[in-house]
Short mmCIF file of C-alpha atoms in Angstrom, two decimals:
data_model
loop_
_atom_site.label_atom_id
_atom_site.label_comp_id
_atom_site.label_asym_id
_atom_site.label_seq_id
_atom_site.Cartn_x
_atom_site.Cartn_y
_atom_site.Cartn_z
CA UNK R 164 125.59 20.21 30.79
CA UNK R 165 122.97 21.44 32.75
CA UNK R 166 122.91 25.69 34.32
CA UNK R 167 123.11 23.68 37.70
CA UNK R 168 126.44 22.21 37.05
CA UNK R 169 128.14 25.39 37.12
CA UNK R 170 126.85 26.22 40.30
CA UNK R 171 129.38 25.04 42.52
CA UNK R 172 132.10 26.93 40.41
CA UNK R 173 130.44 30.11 41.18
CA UNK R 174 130.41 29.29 44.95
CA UNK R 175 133.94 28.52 44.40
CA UNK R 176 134.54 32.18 43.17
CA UNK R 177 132.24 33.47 45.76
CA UNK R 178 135.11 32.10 48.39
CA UNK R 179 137.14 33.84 46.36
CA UNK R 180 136.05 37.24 45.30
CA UNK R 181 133.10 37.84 47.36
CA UNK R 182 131.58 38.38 50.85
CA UNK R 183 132.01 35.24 53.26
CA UNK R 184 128.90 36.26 54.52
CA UNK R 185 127.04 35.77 51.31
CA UNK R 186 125.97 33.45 49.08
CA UNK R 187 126.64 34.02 45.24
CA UNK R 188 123.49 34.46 43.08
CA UNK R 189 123.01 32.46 40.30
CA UNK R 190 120.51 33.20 37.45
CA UNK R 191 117.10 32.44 36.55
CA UNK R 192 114.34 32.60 33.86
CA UNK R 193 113.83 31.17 31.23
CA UNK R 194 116.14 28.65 30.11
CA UNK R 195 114.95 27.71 26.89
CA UNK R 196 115.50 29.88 24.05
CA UNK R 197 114.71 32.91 25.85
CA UNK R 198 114.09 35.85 23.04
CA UNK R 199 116.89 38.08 25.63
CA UNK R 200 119.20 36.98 28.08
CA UNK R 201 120.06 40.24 30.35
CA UNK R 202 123.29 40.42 31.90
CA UNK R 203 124.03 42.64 34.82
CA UNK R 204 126.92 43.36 36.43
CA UNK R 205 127.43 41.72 40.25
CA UNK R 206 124.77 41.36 42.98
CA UNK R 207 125.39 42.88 46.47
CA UNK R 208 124.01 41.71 49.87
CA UNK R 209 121.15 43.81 49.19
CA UNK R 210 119.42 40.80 47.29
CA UNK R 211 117.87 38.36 49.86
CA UNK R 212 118.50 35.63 48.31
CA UNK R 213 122.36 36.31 49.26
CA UNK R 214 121.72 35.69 52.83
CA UNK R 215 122.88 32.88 54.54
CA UNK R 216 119.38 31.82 55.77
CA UNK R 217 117.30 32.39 52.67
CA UNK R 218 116.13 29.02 52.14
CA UNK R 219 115.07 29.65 48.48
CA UNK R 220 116.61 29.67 44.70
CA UNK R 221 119.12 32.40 44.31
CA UNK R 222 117.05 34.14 41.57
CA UNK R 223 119.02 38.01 40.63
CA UNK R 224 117.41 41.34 42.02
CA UNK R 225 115.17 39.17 44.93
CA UNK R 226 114.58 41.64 47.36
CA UNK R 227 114.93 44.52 45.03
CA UNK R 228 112.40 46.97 43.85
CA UNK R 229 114.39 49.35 41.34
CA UNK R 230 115.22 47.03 38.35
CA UNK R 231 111.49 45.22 38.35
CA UNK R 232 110.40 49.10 37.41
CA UNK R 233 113.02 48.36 34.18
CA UNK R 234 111.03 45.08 33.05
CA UNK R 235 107.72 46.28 33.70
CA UNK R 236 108.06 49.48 31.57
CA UNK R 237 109.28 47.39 28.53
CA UNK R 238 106.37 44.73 29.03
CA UNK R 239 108.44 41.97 30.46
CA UNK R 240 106.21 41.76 33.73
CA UNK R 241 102.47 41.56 34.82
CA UNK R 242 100.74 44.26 36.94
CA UNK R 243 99.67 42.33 39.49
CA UNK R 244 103.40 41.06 40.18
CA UNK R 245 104.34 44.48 39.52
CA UNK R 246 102.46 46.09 42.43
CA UNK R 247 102.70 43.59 44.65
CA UNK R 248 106.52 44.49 44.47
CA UNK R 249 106.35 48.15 45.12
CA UNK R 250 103.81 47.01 47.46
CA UNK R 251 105.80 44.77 49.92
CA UNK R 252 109.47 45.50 51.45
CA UNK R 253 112.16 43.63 50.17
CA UNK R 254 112.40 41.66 53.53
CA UNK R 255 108.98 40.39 53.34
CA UNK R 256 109.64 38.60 49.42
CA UNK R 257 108.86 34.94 50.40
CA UNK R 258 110.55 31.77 48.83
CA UNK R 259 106.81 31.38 47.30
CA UNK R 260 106.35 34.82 46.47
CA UNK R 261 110.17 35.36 44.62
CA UNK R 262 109.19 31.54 42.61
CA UNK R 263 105.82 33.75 41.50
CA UNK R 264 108.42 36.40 40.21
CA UNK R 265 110.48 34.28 38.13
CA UNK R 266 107.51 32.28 36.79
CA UNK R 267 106.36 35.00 35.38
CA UNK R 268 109.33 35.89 34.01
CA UNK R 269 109.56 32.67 32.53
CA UNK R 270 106.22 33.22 30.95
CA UNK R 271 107.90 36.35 29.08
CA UNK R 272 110.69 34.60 27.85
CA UNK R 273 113.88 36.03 29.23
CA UNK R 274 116.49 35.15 31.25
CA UNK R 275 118.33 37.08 33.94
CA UNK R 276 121.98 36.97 35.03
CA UNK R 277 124.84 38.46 36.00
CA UNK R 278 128.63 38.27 34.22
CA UNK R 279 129.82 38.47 37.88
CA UNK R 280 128.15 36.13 40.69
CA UNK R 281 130.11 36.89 43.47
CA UNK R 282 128.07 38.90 45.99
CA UNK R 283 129.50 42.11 47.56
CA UNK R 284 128.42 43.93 50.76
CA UNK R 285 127.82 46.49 48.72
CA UNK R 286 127.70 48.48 45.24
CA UNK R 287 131.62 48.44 45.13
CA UNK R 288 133.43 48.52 41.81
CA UNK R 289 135.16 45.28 40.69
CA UNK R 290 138.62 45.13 37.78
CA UNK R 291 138.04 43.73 35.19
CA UNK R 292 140.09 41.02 35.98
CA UNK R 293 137.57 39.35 38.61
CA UNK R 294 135.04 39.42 35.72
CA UNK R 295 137.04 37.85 33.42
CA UNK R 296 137.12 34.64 35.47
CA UNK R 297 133.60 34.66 35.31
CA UNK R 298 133.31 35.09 31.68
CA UNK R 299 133.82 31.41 30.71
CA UNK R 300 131.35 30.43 32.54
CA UNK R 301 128.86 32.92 31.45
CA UNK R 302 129.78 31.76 27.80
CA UNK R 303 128.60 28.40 28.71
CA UNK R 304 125.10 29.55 30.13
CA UNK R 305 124.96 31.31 27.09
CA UNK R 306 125.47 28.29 25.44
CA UNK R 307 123.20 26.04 27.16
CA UNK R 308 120.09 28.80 27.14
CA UNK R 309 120.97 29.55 23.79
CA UNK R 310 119.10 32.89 23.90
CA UNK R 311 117.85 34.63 20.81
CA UNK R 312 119.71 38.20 21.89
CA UNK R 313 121.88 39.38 24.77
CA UNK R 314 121.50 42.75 26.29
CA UNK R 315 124.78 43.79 28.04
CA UNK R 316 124.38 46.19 30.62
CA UNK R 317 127.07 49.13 31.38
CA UNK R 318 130.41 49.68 29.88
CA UNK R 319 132.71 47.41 31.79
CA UNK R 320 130.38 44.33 31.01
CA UNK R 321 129.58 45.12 27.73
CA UNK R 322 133.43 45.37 27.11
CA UNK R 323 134.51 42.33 28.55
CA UNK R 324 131.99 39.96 27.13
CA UNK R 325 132.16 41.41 23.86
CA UNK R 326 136.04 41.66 23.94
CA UNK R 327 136.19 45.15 22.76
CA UNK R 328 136.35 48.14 24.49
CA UNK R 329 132.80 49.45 24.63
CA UNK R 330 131.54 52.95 25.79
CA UNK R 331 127.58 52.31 25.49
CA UNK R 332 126.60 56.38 24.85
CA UNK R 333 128.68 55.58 21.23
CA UNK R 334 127.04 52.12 20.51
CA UNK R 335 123.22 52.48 21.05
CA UNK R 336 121.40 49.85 19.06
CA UNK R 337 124.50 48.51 17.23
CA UNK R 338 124.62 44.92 17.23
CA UNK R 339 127.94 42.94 18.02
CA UNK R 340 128.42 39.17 17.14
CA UNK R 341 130.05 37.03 20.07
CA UNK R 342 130.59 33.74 18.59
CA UNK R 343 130.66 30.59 21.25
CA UNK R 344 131.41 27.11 19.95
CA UNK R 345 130.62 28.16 16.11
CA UNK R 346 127.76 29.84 16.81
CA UNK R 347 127.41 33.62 16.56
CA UNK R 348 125.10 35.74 19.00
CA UNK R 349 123.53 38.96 18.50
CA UNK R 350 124.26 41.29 21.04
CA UNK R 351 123.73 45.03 22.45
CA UNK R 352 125.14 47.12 25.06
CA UNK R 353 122.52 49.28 26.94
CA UNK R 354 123.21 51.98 29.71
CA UNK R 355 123.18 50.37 33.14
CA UNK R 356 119.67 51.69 34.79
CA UNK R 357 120.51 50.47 38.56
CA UNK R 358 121.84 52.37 41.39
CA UNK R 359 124.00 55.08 40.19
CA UNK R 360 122.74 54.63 36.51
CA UNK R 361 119.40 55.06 37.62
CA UNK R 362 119.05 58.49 35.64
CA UNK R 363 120.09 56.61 32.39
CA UNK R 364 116.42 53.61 32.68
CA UNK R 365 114.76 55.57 30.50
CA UNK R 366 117.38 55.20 27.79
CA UNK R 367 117.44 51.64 29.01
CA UNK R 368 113.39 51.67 28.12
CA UNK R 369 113.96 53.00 24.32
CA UNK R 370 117.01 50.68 23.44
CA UNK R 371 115.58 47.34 24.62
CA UNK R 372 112.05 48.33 23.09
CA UNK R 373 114.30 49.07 20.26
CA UNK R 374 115.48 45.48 20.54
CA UNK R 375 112.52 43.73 21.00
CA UNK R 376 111.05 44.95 18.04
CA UNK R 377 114.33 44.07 16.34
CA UNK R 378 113.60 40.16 17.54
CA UNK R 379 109.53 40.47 16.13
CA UNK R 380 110.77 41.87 13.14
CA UNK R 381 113.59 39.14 12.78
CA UNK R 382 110.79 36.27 13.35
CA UNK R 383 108.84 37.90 10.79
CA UNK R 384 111.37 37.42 8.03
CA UNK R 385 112.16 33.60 9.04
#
C-alpha cells in the first residue's frame, strides 16, 4: 500500500465531516523512515492548498506562516526557505514554490500530517468521535512511513492516538508505545503551538529539541 491509496478515503470523509467547499489535505514529507512524523490536529480553509482551484499537492500548513516559525527554530528548515515565507503572503505560495517547501523538508527527514484531514472553514473544535474515524487510517501511514518517533500535538490528539487520556502539561518528554501490526512506536505528546496555543511554541521548541536529541542519542547506541 502506497500513502496515495488512502487518499480517496480521506476525500470520502471530507464529504463527510468537512467543508464542501474544500478539499481535504493530505500529508507530505518524507516518506521514508522519517526520524519524526508530526501530527497536527485538522487543517482549515486557511491552507491554500484546500481551495478548490489550487492546482498543486495538498501538502499541510501551505499558505501558512505561523507553524514554519515552529520548524525553523528546532532546525528542521533552511533560511533561505525560511524568509522567503515570512517574506511572501500566503496567497502568493506557488505550486513551485510550496514543492520547494516540502523538498526541503524532505531533506530534514520528517514528515507532516494531520490525525484529522477534513478541512474546516475555520479553527472550530471537532469530538473526538470525527477523529476517531480518521485514526485507522493514520495508523496505516504510520505504518507505511514507518517513522523513527511521532510527536503528537495537543491533548485531544495525543489522547486519541495514544488511547489514553492525555493532558500534555503532565506528560512532557514521557514516551508512550503505540504498537501497529506488532510493531511498537515511540511516541510524545507536545503542547499544540498554532493558533490559540501559540503562547505554548516555545515549550513546543524545548520538548522536540528534547526529542531530537533523544533520536541522536538512540542512533548512537545502535
Amino acid at each position: 500500500m502506497k500513502l496515495e491509496d488512502l487518499n480517496k478515503e480521506y476525500d470520502k470523509l471530507q464529504l463527510k465531516h468537512g467543508a464542501k467547499e474544500l478539499n481535504s489535505i493530505y500529508n507530505g514529507g518524507c516518506d521514508k523512515n522519517p526520524d519524526i512524523c508530526f501530527v497536527f490536529m485538522n487543517p482549515t480553509g486557511k491552507i491554500l492548498a484546500s481551495n478548490k482551484e489550487w492546482m498543486g499537492p495538498r501538502y499541510p500548513w501551505i499558505g501558512v506562516k505561523n507553524v514554519w516559525d515552529l520548524f525553523y527554530a528546532i532546525n528542521l528548515l533552511d533560511k533561505e526557505i525560511y524568509g522567503k515565507i515570512k517574506e511572501i503572503k500566503g496567497k502568493e505560495w506557488t505550486v513551485e514554490f510550496s514543492k520547494q517547501v516540502y523538498d526541503n523538508v524532505k531533506k530534514h527527514k520528517y514528515f507532516i500530517t494531520n490525525l484529522g484531514k477534513c478541512t474546516q472553514i475555520d479553527a472550530r473544535p471537532l469530538p473526538d468521535s470525527v477523529y476517531k474515524e480518521y485514526l485507522e487510517l493514520l495508523e496505516k501511514e504510520i505504518e507505511i512511513i514507518d517513522p523513527k518517533v511521532i510527536v503528537l500535538f495537543g491533548n485531544q490528539v495525543s489522547s486519541i492516538v495514544i488511547n489514553k487520556k492525555i493532558a500534555v502539561s503532565q506528560v512532557r518528554k514521557q514516551v508512550f508505545e503505540k504498537n501497529i501490526n506488532g510493531k511498537k512506536y515511540k511516541c510524545y505528546a507536545v503542547f499544540y503551538p498554532i493558533g490559540n496555543g501559540r503562547y505554548n511554541m516555545n515549550k513546543s521548541i524545548e520538548d522536540i529539541k528534547w526529542i531530537q536529541h533523544s533520536i541522536k542519542m538512540d542512533i548512537k547506541e545502535k
